[in-house]
């Protein structure tokens, strides 16, 4: 028993998680003055952790594992089944290397060029009388970036329908009822689409660019020297396309940041690349996106007098760690300049997970995310003139992922 671990009193807290969303762990940390406590979620005893010290513990592969950690509803929508997120040890290392081998400087330059190109193209093609929802526009633009980069043709596709189908995968895991089931249906439809391509590459019916992820993933060999099951290769290719599309959530938050912090936004007009990057880093720190990372205790162990029992579900609060008073000065203030001369560790700034990219579960696409957000901010500040109509910029802390209610409407007037 974790006899001396602070306990969240009362019964199962699943409904509280749905009600309090991103703030569930933070609310209890503040109430109990602790970075660690025990609760019950989805009928299971669950340990909740926050702050860089406990993030370091959470990312110790000898103490925590990922198999059987993610809830089924998340696997059926967001992740897909059998992907890299649920692997451990050498199998994880092999699969993760398939992703990380793609993330070099050349790829980042290409992603930057594609992001610029498709934002320009999007606004060159719109009707100038239209009001554009930045969140929805980003989904379409980023689907094109993703598909070009991985080597999937969108020629026969209805881009808006495909972009919205892929968005269902990340908009549905935490929702209930119809929206959740829509997510499951969209997962099966997007998997059918990608699986056809993987199989086409394998049987020679589809000629694929050998430098692209579609070909790499179709031909990747596992630890036994075997090709991945085509269903697994499909899930993994979607593990590139889906999250690139999901960066649109943070584009909406860039729009909100510009609206909520006009002084910081004003400085962007004469900003260099470094200052643009500080702004988007602050967006990634300040606004919520991914609430928690989940794992299970691998073997019984004791840490600072607290007992961790094998198999216990453990949740690391990503949002709370990025606003933790032990790690950040004035955490509740939006201050991009805090990143000047800031000391990063693998555990103190973890909007996309912490620890190692190669040997741990830190997000494979963090560099891509930074490049696409920076390029988008540059486009909005330096290449597009727009008005901002009256609208509801509010968002809900239990809406995961949170997006401003009117999806950030803009009325473009000129492209430069
Ligand atoms: C939209 C912004 C993104 C956010 C907020 C985000 C967030 C995360 C988080 C929180 C994790 C899990 C960390 C953990 O379990 O400890 C993760 C893992 C992952 N992300 Fe991202 N991500 C984003 C973009 C991307 C992009 C653009 C890609 C690929 C192009 C990507 C690919 C992955 C993969 C493959 C994993 C699994 C890594 C593993 O289990 O080893 N993500 N991401």
Short mmCIF file of C-alpha atoms and ligand atoms in Angstrom, two decimals:
data_model
loop_
_atom_site.label_atom_id
_atom_site.label_comp_id
_atom_site.label_asym_id
_atom_site.label_seq_id
_atom_site.Cartn_x
_atom_site.Cartn_y
_atom_site.Cartn_z
CA UNK A 1 0.00 0.00 0.00
CA UNK A 2 1.09 3.58 -0.64
CA UNK A 3 0.26 4.24 3.01
CA UNK A 4 1.97 7.61 3.29
CA UNK A 5 1.15 8.90 -0.17
CA UNK A 6 -1.33 11.81 -0.08
CA UNK A 7 -4.78 10.55 -1.11
CA UNK A 8 -7.53 12.27 -3.03
CA UNK A 9 -10.55 11.54 -0.82
CA UNK A 10 -13.82 10.05 -2.07
CA UNK A 11 -14.79 7.63 -4.80
CA UNK A 12 -13.70 7.14 -8.41
CA UNK A 13 -12.69 10.48 -9.98
CA UNK A 14 -13.34 9.71 -13.66
CA UNK A 15 -16.21 12.24 -13.78
CA UNK A 16 -14.06 14.85 -12.04
CA UNK A 17 -11.34 14.32 -14.67
CA UNK A 18 -13.94 14.96 -17.38
CA UNK A 19 -15.24 18.03 -15.51
CA UNK A 20 -11.91 19.59 -14.48
CA UNK A 21 -9.92 18.45 -17.55
CA UNK A 22 -6.46 19.99 -17.73
CA UNK A 23 -6.72 21.31 -14.17
CA UNK A 24 -7.59 18.00 -12.46
CA UNK A 25 -4.08 17.25 -11.12
CA UNK A 26 -3.15 20.89 -10.53
CA UNK A 27 -6.28 21.52 -8.44
CA UNK A 28 -5.41 18.65 -6.11
CA UNK A 29 -1.70 19.52 -5.94
CA UNK A 30 -2.62 23.01 -4.77
CA UNK A 31 -5.19 21.71 -2.27
CA UNK A 32 -2.91 19.03 -0.78
CA UNK A 33 0.42 20.91 -1.25
CA UNK A 34 2.00 17.94 -2.98
CA UNK A 35 3.56 16.89 -6.30
CA UNK A 36 2.36 13.32 -5.88
CA UNK A 37 -0.96 11.81 -4.82
CA UNK A 38 -3.09 8.74 -5.21
CA UNK A 39 -6.61 8.68 -6.61
CA UNK A 40 -8.99 6.37 -8.54
CA UNK A 41 -9.67 6.85 -12.26
CA UNK A 42 -11.63 4.49 -14.55
CA UNK A 43 -12.03 2.16 -11.56
CA UNK A 44 -8.28 1.83 -11.00
CA UNK A 45 -5.93 3.09 -8.33
CA UNK A 46 -3.90 5.82 -10.07
CA UNK A 47 -0.83 7.77 -8.99
CA UNK A 48 -0.63 11.37 -10.25
CA UNK A 49 2.70 13.16 -10.60
CA UNK A 50 3.71 16.70 -11.49
CA UNK A 51 6.85 18.89 -11.72
CA UNK A 52 10.27 18.22 -13.25
CA UNK A 53 11.56 16.04 -10.40
CA UNK A 54 8.67 13.61 -10.75
CA UNK A 55 8.80 13.86 -14.55
CA UNK A 56 12.35 12.51 -14.31
CA UNK A 57 11.08 9.59 -12.23
CA UNK A 58 8.21 8.96 -14.67
CA UNK A 59 10.60 8.77 -17.64
CA UNK A 60 12.86 6.19 -15.96
CA UNK A 61 12.32 3.15 -18.22
CA UNK A 62 13.51 0.78 -15.49
CA UNK A 63 10.59 1.87 -13.30
CA UNK A 64 7.71 2.50 -15.70
CA UNK A 65 6.42 0.76 -18.82
CA UNK A 66 3.86 1.67 -21.46
CA UNK A 67 2.26 -1.60 -22.47
CA UNK A 68 -1.42 -1.66 -21.50
CA UNK A 69 -1.25 1.90 -20.10
CA UNK A 70 -3.33 3.99 -22.54
CA UNK A 71 -7.12 3.71 -22.09
CA UNK A 72 -8.91 1.69 -24.79
CA UNK A 73 -10.96 4.74 -25.91
CA UNK A 74 -7.69 6.57 -26.65
CA UNK A 75 -6.27 3.64 -28.63
CA UNK A 76 -9.49 3.28 -30.64
CA UNK A 77 -9.37 6.92 -31.75
CA UNK A 78 -6.17 8.89 -31.18
CA UNK A 79 -3.28 6.41 -31.22
CA UNK A 80 -4.60 3.35 -33.06
CA UNK A 81 -3.72 -0.12 -31.80
CA UNK A 82 -0.23 -1.63 -31.77
CA UNK A 83 1.69 1.63 -32.33
CA UNK A 84 4.95 2.90 -30.85
CA UNK A 85 3.21 4.56 -27.88
CA UNK A 86 2.48 1.20 -26.20
CA UNK A 87 5.88 -0.46 -26.76
CA UNK A 88 8.76 -0.96 -24.30
CA UNK A 89 12.44 -1.91 -24.39
CA UNK A 90 14.16 -3.03 -27.60
CA UNK A 91 10.92 -3.27 -29.54
CA UNK A 92 10.23 0.38 -28.74
CA UNK A 93 13.80 1.37 -29.65
CA UNK A 94 13.52 -0.35 -33.03
CA UNK A 95 10.16 1.26 -33.84
CA UNK A 96 11.14 4.69 -32.53
CA UNK A 97 14.26 4.72 -34.69
CA UNK A 98 11.94 4.37 -37.70
CA UNK A 99 10.46 7.77 -36.73
CA UNK A 100 13.59 9.54 -35.52
CA UNK A 101 15.60 8.66 -38.65
CA UNK A 102 13.25 11.00 -40.56
CA UNK A 103 13.78 14.02 -38.31
CA UNK A 104 16.97 15.58 -39.71
CA UNK A 105 17.76 19.19 -40.68
CA UNK A 106 16.92 18.57 -44.32
CA UNK A 107 13.46 17.40 -43.30
CA UNK A 108 12.95 20.49 -41.12
CA UNK A 109 13.91 22.78 -44.04
CA UNK A 110 11.48 20.97 -46.29
CA UNK A 111 8.70 21.17 -43.69
CA UNK A 112 9.34 24.92 -43.37
CA UNK A 113 9.14 25.41 -47.15
CA UNK A 114 5.97 23.34 -47.45
CA UNK A 115 4.30 25.21 -44.58
CA UNK A 116 5.09 28.57 -46.20
CA UNK A 117 3.99 27.37 -49.62
CA UNK A 118 0.62 25.97 -48.53
CA UNK A 119 -0.29 28.94 -46.29
CA UNK A 120 0.35 31.28 -49.25
CA UNK A 121 -1.59 29.02 -51.58
CA UNK A 122 -4.52 28.81 -49.15
CA UNK A 123 -4.95 32.58 -48.96
CA UNK A 124 -4.29 33.10 -52.67
CA UNK A 125 -7.24 30.81 -53.43
CA UNK A 126 -9.86 32.08 -50.98
CA UNK A 127 -12.69 34.46 -51.69
CA UNK A 128 -11.60 37.75 -50.06
CA UNK A 129 -15.11 38.40 -48.81
CA UNK A 130 -14.85 35.30 -46.63
CA UNK A 131 -14.12 35.15 -42.95
CA UNK A 132 -11.65 32.34 -42.27
CA UNK A 133 -11.56 30.13 -39.18
CA UNK A 134 -7.86 29.82 -38.56
CA UNK A 135 -8.21 26.44 -36.84
CA UNK A 136 -10.10 24.91 -39.77
CA UNK A 137 -7.77 26.52 -42.33
CA UNK A 138 -4.71 25.08 -40.55
CA UNK A 139 -6.17 21.57 -40.71
CA UNK A 140 -6.38 21.75 -44.51
CA UNK A 141 -2.98 23.44 -44.95
CA UNK A 142 -1.24 21.00 -42.61
CA UNK A 143 -2.81 17.93 -44.21
CA UNK A 144 -1.13 19.01 -47.46
CA UNK A 145 2.20 19.56 -45.68
CA UNK A 146 1.94 16.16 -43.98
CA UNK A 147 0.98 14.22 -47.11
CA UNK A 148 3.66 15.83 -49.31
CA UNK A 149 6.28 15.15 -46.66
CA UNK A 150 5.36 11.50 -46.04
CA UNK A 151 4.85 10.78 -49.76
CA UNK A 152 1.07 10.29 -49.87
CA UNK A 153 -0.78 11.78 -52.85
CA UNK A 154 -3.88 13.87 -52.15
CA UNK A 155 -4.80 14.16 -55.82
CA UNK A 156 -7.99 12.14 -55.66
CA UNK A 157 -8.99 13.42 -52.26
CA UNK A 158 -11.51 15.92 -51.02
CA UNK A 159 -8.97 17.71 -48.82
CA UNK A 160 -11.42 19.33 -46.45
CA UNK A 161 -13.28 16.08 -45.83
CA UNK A 162 -10.02 14.18 -45.29
CA UNK A 163 -8.63 16.88 -42.97
CA UNK A 164 -11.77 16.84 -40.89
CA UNK A 165 -11.79 13.04 -40.76
CA UNK A 166 -8.23 13.08 -39.43
CA UNK A 167 -9.13 15.80 -36.94
CA UNK A 168 -11.85 13.47 -35.58
CA UNK A 169 -9.03 11.23 -34.33
CA UNK A 170 -7.66 13.86 -31.95
CA UNK A 171 -10.92 15.68 -31.23
CA UNK A 172 -12.75 12.56 -30.01
CA UNK A 173 -10.70 10.59 -27.40
CA UNK A 174 -11.95 12.52 -24.38
CA UNK A 175 -15.46 13.15 -25.69
CA UNK A 176 -18.55 11.12 -24.98
CA UNK A 177 -21.40 9.81 -27.15
CA UNK A 178 -21.71 10.63 -30.83
CA UNK A 179 -18.45 12.61 -31.12
CA UNK A 180 -16.49 9.68 -29.69
CA UNK A 181 -18.10 7.16 -32.03
CA UNK A 182 -17.48 9.49 -34.96
CA UNK A 183 -13.79 9.32 -33.96
CA UNK A 184 -13.81 5.52 -34.07
CA UNK A 185 -15.50 5.52 -37.49
CA UNK A 186 -12.98 8.04 -38.82
CA UNK A 187 -10.12 5.92 -37.47
CA UNK A 188 -11.37 2.93 -39.40
CA UNK A 189 -11.85 4.99 -42.60
CA UNK A 190 -8.43 6.66 -42.42
CA UNK A 191 -6.80 3.31 -41.70
CA UNK A 192 -8.50 1.78 -44.77
CA UNK A 193 -7.09 4.65 -46.89
CA UNK A 194 -3.51 4.34 -45.61
CA UNK A 195 -3.47 0.54 -45.48
CA UNK A 196 -4.32 0.45 -49.19
CA UNK A 197 -1.23 2.58 -49.86
CA UNK A 198 1.10 0.50 -47.65
CA UNK A 199 -0.07 -2.67 -49.38
CA UNK A 200 0.23 -0.99 -52.78
CA UNK A 201 3.88 -0.13 -52.08
CA UNK A 202 4.57 -3.69 -50.96
CA UNK A 203 3.00 -5.41 -53.93
CA UNK A 204 4.48 -2.95 -56.43
CA UNK A 205 1.14 -1.49 -57.58
CA UNK A 206 2.09 1.90 -56.15
CA UNK A 207 5.39 3.48 -57.05
CA UNK A 208 6.60 5.25 -53.92
CA UNK A 209 9.46 7.73 -53.43
CA UNK A 210 12.13 5.75 -51.58
CA UNK A 211 13.09 8.81 -49.50
CA UNK A 212 9.63 9.23 -48.00
CA UNK A 213 8.04 7.85 -44.83
CA UNK A 214 5.39 5.92 -46.78
CA UNK A 215 8.13 3.78 -48.34
CA UNK A 216 10.25 3.62 -45.15
CA UNK A 217 7.37 2.46 -42.99
CA UNK A 218 6.09 -0.02 -45.60
CA UNK A 219 9.57 -1.58 -45.77
CA UNK A 220 10.70 -1.23 -42.13
CA UNK A 221 11.86 -4.49 -40.52
CA UNK A 222 11.17 -5.35 -36.89
CA UNK A 223 13.61 -7.00 -34.45
CA UNK A 224 13.02 -10.39 -36.11
CA UNK A 225 13.86 -9.01 -39.54
CA UNK A 226 10.18 -9.17 -40.61
CA UNK A 227 8.13 -6.43 -42.27
CA UNK A 228 5.65 -4.83 -39.86
CA UNK A 229 2.11 -6.13 -40.07
CA UNK A 230 0.46 -3.82 -42.65
CA UNK A 231 -2.09 -2.75 -40.04
CA UNK A 232 0.74 -1.65 -37.70
CA UNK A 233 2.60 0.17 -40.49
CA UNK A 234 -0.71 1.95 -41.18
CA UNK A 235 -1.11 3.02 -37.55
CA UNK A 236 2.46 4.34 -37.58
CA UNK A 237 2.09 6.33 -40.81
CA UNK A 238 -1.01 7.89 -39.27
CA UNK A 239 1.22 8.64 -36.26
CA UNK A 240 2.90 11.15 -38.60
CA UNK A 241 -0.06 12.50 -40.60
CA UNK A 242 -2.47 12.86 -37.66
CA UNK A 243 -0.27 14.88 -35.28
CA UNK A 244 1.02 17.13 -38.07
CA UNK A 245 -2.64 17.92 -38.73
CA UNK A 246 -3.15 18.42 -34.98
CA UNK A 247 -0.64 21.27 -34.85
CA UNK A 248 -3.69 23.25 -36.02
CA UNK A 249 -4.80 23.26 -32.36
CA UNK A 250 -1.72 25.28 -31.49
CA UNK A 251 -2.26 27.55 -34.49
CA UNK A 252 -5.61 28.43 -32.92
CA UNK A 253 -3.75 29.08 -29.65
CA UNK A 254 -1.25 31.32 -31.50
CA UNK A 255 -4.30 33.31 -32.66
CA UNK A 256 -5.59 33.47 -29.10
CA UNK A 257 -2.17 34.53 -27.77
CA UNK A 258 -1.98 37.37 -30.30
CA UNK A 259 -5.45 38.49 -29.13
CA UNK A 260 -4.86 38.08 -25.38
CA UNK A 261 -1.33 39.47 -25.22
CA UNK A 262 -1.29 42.46 -27.58
CA UNK A 263 1.94 43.89 -26.12
CA UNK A 264 3.87 40.69 -26.81
CA UNK A 265 2.21 40.42 -30.23
CA UNK A 266 3.14 44.02 -31.15
CA UNK A 267 6.83 43.21 -30.62
CA UNK A 268 6.58 40.40 -33.20
CA UNK A 269 6.41 42.90 -36.08
CA UNK A 270 10.12 43.62 -35.85
CA UNK A 271 11.08 40.24 -34.38
CA UNK A 272 13.86 37.99 -35.61
CA UNK A 273 13.54 34.19 -35.93
CA UNK A 274 14.72 33.68 -32.37
CA UNK A 275 12.06 36.00 -30.94
CA UNK A 276 9.35 34.34 -33.03
CA UNK A 277 10.49 31.05 -31.56
CA UNK A 278 10.28 32.36 -27.97
CA UNK A 279 6.69 33.39 -28.65
CA UNK A 280 5.67 29.96 -29.90
CA UNK A 281 7.56 28.24 -27.07
CA UNK A 282 5.52 30.34 -24.65
CA UNK A 283 2.33 29.33 -26.50
CA UNK A 284 3.36 25.67 -26.05
CA UNK A 285 4.05 26.26 -22.34
CA UNK A 286 1.11 28.50 -21.42
CA UNK A 287 -1.84 27.03 -23.33
CA UNK A 288 -3.04 23.46 -22.79
CA UNK A 289 -2.98 20.71 -25.41
CA UNK A 290 -2.01 17.23 -24.24
CA UNK A 291 -3.08 16.90 -20.59
CA UNK A 292 -1.24 13.81 -19.31
CA UNK A 293 1.17 11.04 -20.26
CA UNK A 294 0.32 7.59 -18.84
CA UNK A 295 2.43 4.58 -17.83
CA UNK A 296 2.34 1.62 -15.44
CA UNK A 297 4.75 0.82 -12.62
CA UNK A 298 7.06 -1.84 -14.06
CA UNK A 299 8.29 -3.42 -10.79
CA UNK A 300 7.65 -2.63 -7.11
CA UNK A 301 9.91 0.18 -5.92
CA UNK A 302 10.15 2.81 -3.23
CA UNK A 303 10.91 6.49 -3.90
CA UNK A 304 11.40 8.98 -1.08
CA UNK A 305 9.36 6.79 1.25
CA UNK A 306 6.48 6.35 -1.23
CA UNK A 307 5.72 2.83 -2.41
CA UNK A 308 4.98 2.17 -6.06
CA UNK A 309 3.34 -1.21 -6.68
CA UNK A 310 3.86 -3.11 -9.93
CA UNK A 311 1.09 -2.47 -12.46
CA UNK A 312 -0.22 0.75 -10.87
CA UNK A 313 -1.50 3.24 -13.45
CA UNK A 314 0.55 6.44 -13.24
CA UNK A 315 -0.21 9.75 -14.81
CA UNK A 316 2.22 12.62 -15.41
CA UNK A 317 0.62 16.07 -15.56
CA UNK A 318 2.17 17.71 -18.64
CA UNK A 319 0.18 20.93 -18.46
CA UNK A 320 0.84 21.33 -14.73
CA UNK A 321 4.58 20.67 -15.07
CA UNK A 322 4.83 23.50 -17.62
CA UNK A 323 3.29 25.85 -15.06
CA UNK A 324 4.94 24.44 -11.96
CA UNK A 325 6.14 27.11 -9.51
CA UNK A 326 9.27 25.04 -8.66
CA UNK A 327 10.31 25.16 -12.34
CA UNK A 328 8.99 28.48 -13.63
CA UNK A 329 9.05 32.09 -12.41
CA UNK A 330 5.58 33.72 -12.69
CA UNK A 331 4.20 30.59 -14.37
CA UNK A 332 0.74 32.07 -14.89
CA UNK A 333 2.04 35.01 -16.90
CA UNK A 334 2.54 34.94 -20.67
CA UNK A 335 6.15 36.10 -21.15
CA UNK A 336 7.92 34.89 -24.32
CA UNK A 337 11.15 36.62 -23.24
CA UNK A 338 11.47 34.11 -20.37
CA UNK A 339 13.04 31.79 -22.97
CA UNK A 340 16.05 34.10 -23.42
CA UNK A 341 18.96 32.35 -21.72
CA UNK A 342 16.57 29.80 -20.21
CA UNK A 343 18.04 26.50 -18.96
CA UNK A 344 16.25 23.55 -20.52
CA UNK A 345 16.41 20.06 -19.02
CA UNK A 346 14.68 17.00 -20.52
CA UNK A 347 12.05 17.30 -17.76
CA UNK A 348 11.14 20.95 -17.09
CA UNK A 349 9.31 21.88 -20.33
CA UNK A 350 7.22 18.96 -21.49
CA UNK A 351 4.19 19.95 -23.61
CA UNK A 352 5.10 17.00 -25.86
CA UNK A 353 6.45 14.70 -23.17
CA UNK A 354 9.92 14.59 -21.60
CA UNK A 355 13.04 12.44 -21.38
CA UNK A 356 14.81 10.99 -24.41
CA UNK A 357 13.57 11.01 -28.02
CA UNK A 358 15.39 7.79 -28.93
CA UNK A 359 15.14 5.66 -25.81
CA UNK A 360 11.99 7.11 -24.28
CA UNK A 361 8.55 8.21 -25.38
CA UNK A 362 9.23 11.90 -25.92
CA UNK A 363 7.28 13.15 -28.96
CA UNK A 364 8.95 12.22 -32.24
CA UNK A 365 7.50 15.32 -33.88
CA UNK A 366 8.55 18.05 -31.46
CA UNK A 367 11.00 19.65 -33.94
CA UNK A 368 8.40 19.54 -36.71
CA UNK A 369 5.89 21.17 -34.38
CA UNK A 370 8.26 24.03 -33.54
CA UNK A 371 9.16 24.61 -37.19
CA UNK A 372 5.52 24.61 -38.35
CA UNK A 373 4.36 26.88 -35.53
CA UNK A 374 7.23 29.34 -36.07
CA UNK A 375 6.65 29.42 -39.83
CA UNK A 376 2.91 29.93 -39.32
CA UNK A 377 3.50 32.77 -36.84
CA UNK A 378 5.90 34.39 -39.30
CA UNK A 379 3.26 34.07 -42.04
CA UNK A 380 0.54 35.62 -39.86
CA UNK A 381 2.74 38.48 -38.67
CA UNK A 382 4.78 39.27 -41.79
CA UNK A 383 2.89 37.95 -44.82
CA UNK A 384 -0.82 38.36 -44.14
CA UNK A 385 -2.86 41.41 -43.25
CA UNK A 386 -6.16 40.66 -41.60
CA UNK A 387 -8.88 42.09 -39.39
CA UNK A 388 -10.19 40.25 -36.36
CA UNK A 389 -14.01 40.27 -36.18
CA UNK A 390 -15.93 40.28 -32.88
CA UNK A 391 -16.02 36.71 -31.59
CA UNK A 392 -15.84 34.37 -28.61
CA UNK A 393 -12.19 33.68 -27.81
CA UNK A 394 -13.04 31.68 -24.67
CA UNK A 395 -12.15 28.01 -24.30
CA UNK A 396 -13.08 25.30 -21.82
CA UNK A 397 -10.53 23.61 -19.59
CA UNK A 398 -12.43 20.33 -19.87
CA UNK A 399 -12.56 20.41 -23.65
CA UNK A 400 -9.58 18.28 -24.72
CA UNK A 401 -7.97 19.48 -26.92
CA UNK A 402 -9.05 23.00 -26.00
CA UNK A 403 -9.68 25.36 -28.91
CA UNK A 404 -11.20 28.88 -28.72
CA UNK A 405 -14.98 28.63 -29.17
CA UNK A 406 -15.16 30.47 -32.52
CA UNK A 407 -11.97 28.76 -33.78
CA UNK A 408 -10.22 32.15 -34.20
CA UNK A 409 -11.96 33.97 -37.05
CA UNK A 410 -9.96 36.35 -39.21
CA UNK A 411 -10.92 38.51 -42.17
CA UNK A 412 -7.92 38.62 -44.51
CA UNK A 413 -7.34 41.87 -46.42
CA UNK A 414 -3.98 41.42 -48.14
CA UNK A 415 -1.30 38.80 -48.70
CA UNK A 416 2.33 40.02 -48.89
C1 LIG B 1 0.58 18.98 -32.25
C2 LIG B 1 1.55 19.04 -31.46
C3 LIG B 1 1.96 17.81 -30.72
C4 LIG B 1 1.74 17.52 -29.41
C5 LIG B 1 1.04 18.37 -28.37
C6 LIG B 1 2.30 16.22 -29.17
C7 LIG B 1 2.32 15.60 -27.95
C8 LIG B 1 2.88 14.36 -27.72
C9 LIG B 1 2.92 13.72 -26.44
C10 LIG B 1 2.41 14.32 -25.14
C11 LIG B 1 3.47 12.50 -26.62
C12 LIG B 1 3.64 11.41 -25.57
C13 LIG B 1 4.79 11.58 -24.64
C14 LIG B 1 4.82 10.45 -23.65
O1 LIG B 1 4.07 9.48 -23.78
O2 LIG B 1 5.61 10.50 -22.72
C15 LIG B 1 3.77 12.36 -28.01
C16 LIG B 1 4.31 11.23 -28.58
C17 LIG B 1 4.45 11.07 -29.92
N1 LIG B 1 4.31 12.03 -30.89
FE1 LIG B 1 3.69 13.91 -30.61
N2 LIG B 1 2.84 15.73 -30.34
C18 LIG B 1 2.66 16.67 -31.31
C19 LIG B 1 3.09 16.62 -32.60
C20 LIG B 1 3.64 15.51 -33.19
C21 LIG B 1 4.08 15.42 -34.55
C22 LIG B 1 4.05 16.60 -35.51
C23 LIG B 1 4.47 14.14 -34.76
C24 LIG B 1 5.02 13.49 -35.99
C25 LIG B 1 5.27 14.10 -37.11
C26 LIG B 1 4.30 13.41 -33.51
C27 LIG B 1 4.59 12.08 -33.33
C28 LIG B 1 4.59 11.46 -32.10
C29 LIG B 1 4.94 10.06 -31.90
C30 LIG B 1 5.31 9.07 -32.99
C31 LIG B 1 4.86 9.82 -30.53
C32 LIG B 1 5.12 8.51 -29.82
C33 LIG B 1 6.53 8.48 -29.27
C34 LIG B 1 6.82 7.25 -28.44
O3 LIG B 1 5.90 6.64 -27.89
O4 LIG B 1 8.01 6.91 -28.34
N3 LIG B 1 3.80 14.27 -32.60
N4 LIG B 1 3.42 13.52 -28.68
#
